[in-house]
Amino acid sequence: MKNCIFFLVIQLIFTVNLESTKSPDVKIYSTSPIGPYELSLKRVYNCNPTQDNKIQHNYYLSHVDNKTMILGNTTSYIPFDDTLLLEVKMSLKDSNGRWRENSFFQKWPKACSTFKQSLGKAWPVFSKGLGLINTNCPIPPGIYINPGADASLFKKSNLPKTFLYGTYKFNMYYSRKNEIFGCQIYIIEFTRP
């Protein structure tokens, strides 16, 4: 069973990479479960609101003028730097509306640099929308009030340009030596354009 799941994950990664090499100008209409997508942010919330994490995100979504804005605040008691790991556990919503937990798991070293690199050209605008004064790593401790980060900035990021369609729950953790310093959940829907 483990080998079967391993080969399915390898096939998924291969398909995503193959689809992402296609020119974005070429319009191919197919019934493929993977391809270019429209991203819709459905919900954002703290994993453990009662736990005193050293990095606390208190985000919520606001829909204004056909835009989805991420609002709220961040309280950080430690610097967000490259000593932290960035971990993502992804769950997929099945056709019955149940979450298939831990469909994908990835851990990256150097959390700050990885996050910055993933957002690419969108990083400076996105970070200012989150209330960050400094856009370089490390981000110092403090209280950051979000004036509003536009979720459409993800289109300008370095994230894959093709993805498997569906609704996903991304659990994002910042950790070091098995200690969790912050946790946030994003529910995102990927649909055909």
Short mmCIF file of C-alpha atoms in Angstrom, two decimals:
data_model
loop_
_atom_site.label_atom_id
_atom_site.label_comp_id
_atom_site.label_asym_id
_atom_site.label_seq_id
_atom_site.Cartn_x
_atom_site.Cartn_y
_atom_site.Cartn_z
CA MET A 1 0.00 0.00 0.00
CA LYS A 2 2.81 2.43 0.88
CA ASN A 3 4.47 1.79 -2.49
CA CYS A 4 1.20 2.49 -4.30
CA ILE A 5 0.78 5.84 -2.52
CA PHE A 6 4.43 6.68 -3.17
CA PHE A 7 4.03 6.04 -6.91
CA LEU A 8 0.79 8.08 -7.02
CA VAL A 9 2.61 11.03 -5.42
CA ILE A 10 5.50 10.67 -7.90
CA GLN A 11 2.99 10.58 -10.77
CA LEU A 12 1.25 13.70 -9.41
CA ILE A 13 4.55 15.58 -9.14
CA PHE A 14 5.56 14.49 -12.66
CA THR A 15 2.18 15.56 -14.07
CA VAL A 16 2.30 18.96 -12.34
CA ASN A 17 5.82 19.58 -13.69
CA LEU A 18 4.84 18.42 -17.18
CA GLU A 19 1.73 20.60 -17.25
CA SER A 20 3.66 23.63 -15.92
CA THR A 21 6.09 23.49 -18.87
CA LYS A 22 3.29 24.23 -21.33
CA SER A 23 3.11 27.75 -22.65
CA PRO A 24 0.48 29.83 -20.83
CA ASP A 25 -0.60 31.26 -24.21
CA VAL A 26 -1.72 27.86 -25.46
CA LYS A 27 -5.35 27.17 -24.55
CA ILE A 28 -5.96 23.46 -24.27
CA TYR A 29 -9.44 22.41 -23.25
CA SER A 30 -9.51 18.95 -21.79
CA THR A 31 -11.14 16.93 -19.10
CA SER A 32 -7.80 16.52 -17.36
CA PRO A 33 -8.05 16.87 -13.57
CA ILE A 34 -4.98 19.10 -13.67
CA GLY A 35 -4.20 22.34 -15.44
CA PRO A 36 -4.17 26.12 -15.16
CA TYR A 37 -6.46 27.25 -12.39
CA GLU A 38 -8.41 30.03 -10.76
CA LEU A 39 -7.53 30.24 -7.08
CA SER A 40 -10.25 31.06 -4.58
CA LEU A 41 -9.33 31.56 -0.93
CA LYS A 42 -12.27 30.24 1.09
CA ARG A 43 -11.14 30.54 4.70
CA VAL A 44 -8.13 31.47 6.84
CA TYR A 45 -7.82 30.69 10.54
CA ASN A 46 -5.40 29.87 13.36
CA CYS A 47 -4.75 26.15 13.99
CA ASN A 48 -4.54 26.48 17.77
CA PRO A 49 -6.15 29.75 18.89
CA THR A 50 -5.94 28.76 22.56
CA GLN A 51 -2.26 27.83 22.41
CA ASP A 52 0.31 30.54 23.11
CA ASN A 53 2.43 30.22 19.99
CA LYS A 54 5.40 32.53 19.63
CA ILE A 55 4.11 33.61 16.19
CA GLN A 56 0.36 34.21 16.22
CA HIS A 57 -1.55 35.04 13.05
CA ASN A 58 -5.09 36.29 13.55
CA TYR A 59 -6.23 36.55 9.95
CA TYR A 60 -9.67 36.63 8.36
CA LEU A 61 -11.00 37.17 4.85
CA SER A 62 -12.94 40.15 3.57
CA HIS A 63 -14.59 40.29 0.15
CA VAL A 64 -14.57 43.86 -1.15
CA ASP A 65 -14.98 45.10 -4.75
CA ASN A 66 -14.59 41.57 -6.22
CA LYS A 67 -11.34 41.15 -4.27
CA THR A 68 -10.53 38.74 -1.49
CA MET A 69 -8.42 40.53 1.11
CA ILE A 70 -6.51 38.94 3.98
CA LEU A 71 -6.95 41.16 7.04
CA GLY A 72 -6.05 40.85 10.71
CA ASN A 73 -2.82 41.01 12.65
CA THR A 74 0.31 39.10 13.56
CA THR A 75 1.94 39.07 16.97
CA SER A 76 5.46 37.69 16.90
CA TYR A 77 7.55 37.19 20.03
CA ILE A 78 10.50 35.80 18.07
CA PRO A 79 12.03 36.78 14.74
CA PHE A 80 10.63 35.00 11.68
CA ASP A 81 13.95 33.85 10.27
CA ASP A 82 15.81 31.04 8.57
CA THR A 83 16.34 29.04 11.77
CA LEU A 84 12.69 27.99 11.50
CA LEU A 85 11.33 25.24 9.25
CA LEU A 86 8.27 25.80 7.07
CA GLU A 87 6.01 22.74 7.09
CA VAL A 88 2.88 22.22 5.00
CA LYS A 89 0.37 19.42 5.50
CA MET A 90 -2.18 19.37 2.72
CA SER A 91 -5.61 17.72 2.93
CA LEU A 92 -7.94 17.15 -0.03
CA LYS A 93 -11.72 17.41 0.20
CA ASP A 94 -13.28 14.31 -1.37
CA SER A 95 -16.55 14.12 -3.31
CA ASN A 96 -18.46 13.38 -0.07
CA GLY A 97 -17.18 16.58 1.57
CA ARG A 98 -14.76 14.81 3.93
CA TRP A 99 -11.13 15.84 4.31
CA ARG A 100 -8.56 13.24 3.28
CA GLU A 101 -5.97 14.28 5.85
CA ASN A 102 -2.27 14.50 5.07
CA SER A 103 -2.64 13.95 1.32
CA PHE A 104 0.71 15.67 0.95
CA PHE A 105 3.40 16.75 3.41
CA GLN A 106 6.43 18.93 2.74
CA LYS A 107 9.04 20.47 5.04
CA TRP A 108 11.42 23.23 3.91
CA PRO A 109 14.41 24.60 5.83
CA LYS A 110 14.91 28.37 6.06
CA ALA A 111 11.25 29.35 6.54
CA CYS A 112 11.65 33.07 5.89
CA SER A 113 13.71 32.72 2.70
CA THR A 114 11.49 29.90 1.41
CA PHE A 115 8.32 31.93 1.97
CA LYS A 116 9.89 34.96 0.30
CA GLN A 117 11.14 32.91 -2.67
CA SER A 118 7.73 31.20 -3.10
CA LEU A 119 5.97 34.53 -3.40
CA GLY A 120 8.64 35.89 -5.78
CA LYS A 121 7.74 39.26 -7.31
CA ALA A 122 4.56 39.40 -5.22
CA TRP A 123 6.53 39.32 -1.93
CA PRO A 124 7.09 43.09 -1.41
CA VAL A 125 3.44 44.03 -2.05
CA PHE A 126 2.09 41.01 -0.17
CA SER A 127 4.32 41.62 2.87
CA LYS A 128 3.29 45.28 3.01
CA GLY A 129 -0.34 44.11 2.85
CA LEU A 130 0.36 41.98 5.91
CA GLY A 131 1.67 45.05 7.72
CA LEU A 132 5.36 44.15 7.57
CA ILE A 133 7.70 47.14 7.52
CA ASN A 134 10.77 45.09 6.68
CA THR A 135 10.56 42.86 3.59
CA ASN A 136 13.96 41.24 4.18
CA CYS A 137 14.74 38.21 6.29
CA PRO A 138 14.68 38.05 9.26
CA ILE A 139 11.42 39.76 10.13
CA PRO A 140 11.83 41.16 13.64
CA PRO A 141 9.43 40.42 16.51
CA GLY A 142 6.52 42.81 16.89
CA ILE A 143 2.84 43.42 16.36
CA TYR A 144 1.86 43.84 12.73
CA ILE A 145 -1.57 45.15 11.75
CA ASN A 146 -2.62 44.10 8.24
CA PRO A 147 -3.94 46.95 6.09
CA GLY A 148 -5.00 44.19 3.66
CA ALA A 149 -3.20 41.70 1.44
CA ASP A 150 -4.92 40.99 -1.87
CA ALA A 151 -5.19 37.21 -2.40
CA SER A 152 -4.93 37.70 -6.19
CA LEU A 153 -1.21 38.40 -5.65
CA PHE A 154 -0.72 34.63 -5.52
CA LYS A 155 -1.11 34.67 -9.33
CA LYS A 156 2.11 36.72 -9.57
CA SER A 157 4.03 34.39 -7.27
CA ASN A 158 6.40 31.52 -8.01
CA LEU A 159 3.77 28.94 -7.04
CA PRO A 160 2.99 26.28 -9.70
CA LYS A 161 0.90 27.61 -12.59
CA THR A 162 -0.97 24.30 -12.92
CA PHE A 163 -2.48 22.24 -10.16
CA LEU A 164 -4.87 19.36 -9.50
CA TYR A 165 -8.40 20.81 -9.34
CA GLY A 166 -10.25 20.58 -6.06
CA THR A 167 -10.56 22.05 -2.57
CA TYR A 168 -7.56 21.81 -0.27
CA LYS A 169 -6.76 22.58 3.34
CA PHE A 170 -3.18 23.78 3.80
CA ASN A 171 -1.90 23.54 7.39
CA MET A 172 1.19 25.74 7.55
CA TYR A 173 3.54 25.42 10.54
CA TYR A 174 6.70 27.20 11.63
CA SER A 175 8.81 24.87 13.73
CA ARG A 176 12.26 24.25 15.13
CA LYS A 177 13.44 21.01 16.77
CA ASN A 178 9.88 19.58 16.81
CA GLU A 179 8.51 22.66 18.60
CA ILE A 180 5.72 24.52 16.77
CA PHE A 181 6.07 28.31 16.89
CA GLY A 182 3.08 29.21 14.71
CA CYS A 183 0.31 27.55 12.74
CA GLN A 184 -2.20 28.78 10.19
CA ILE A 185 -4.83 27.00 8.04
CA TYR A 186 -5.81 28.11 4.54
CA ILE A 187 -8.72 26.52 2.68
CA ILE A 188 -8.21 27.07 -1.05
CA GLU A 189 -10.21 25.97 -4.05
CA PHE A 190 -8.54 25.40 -7.43
CA THR A 191 -11.02 25.51 -10.33
CA ARG A 192 -10.82 25.59 -14.12
CA PRO A 193 -10.44 29.12 -15.52
#
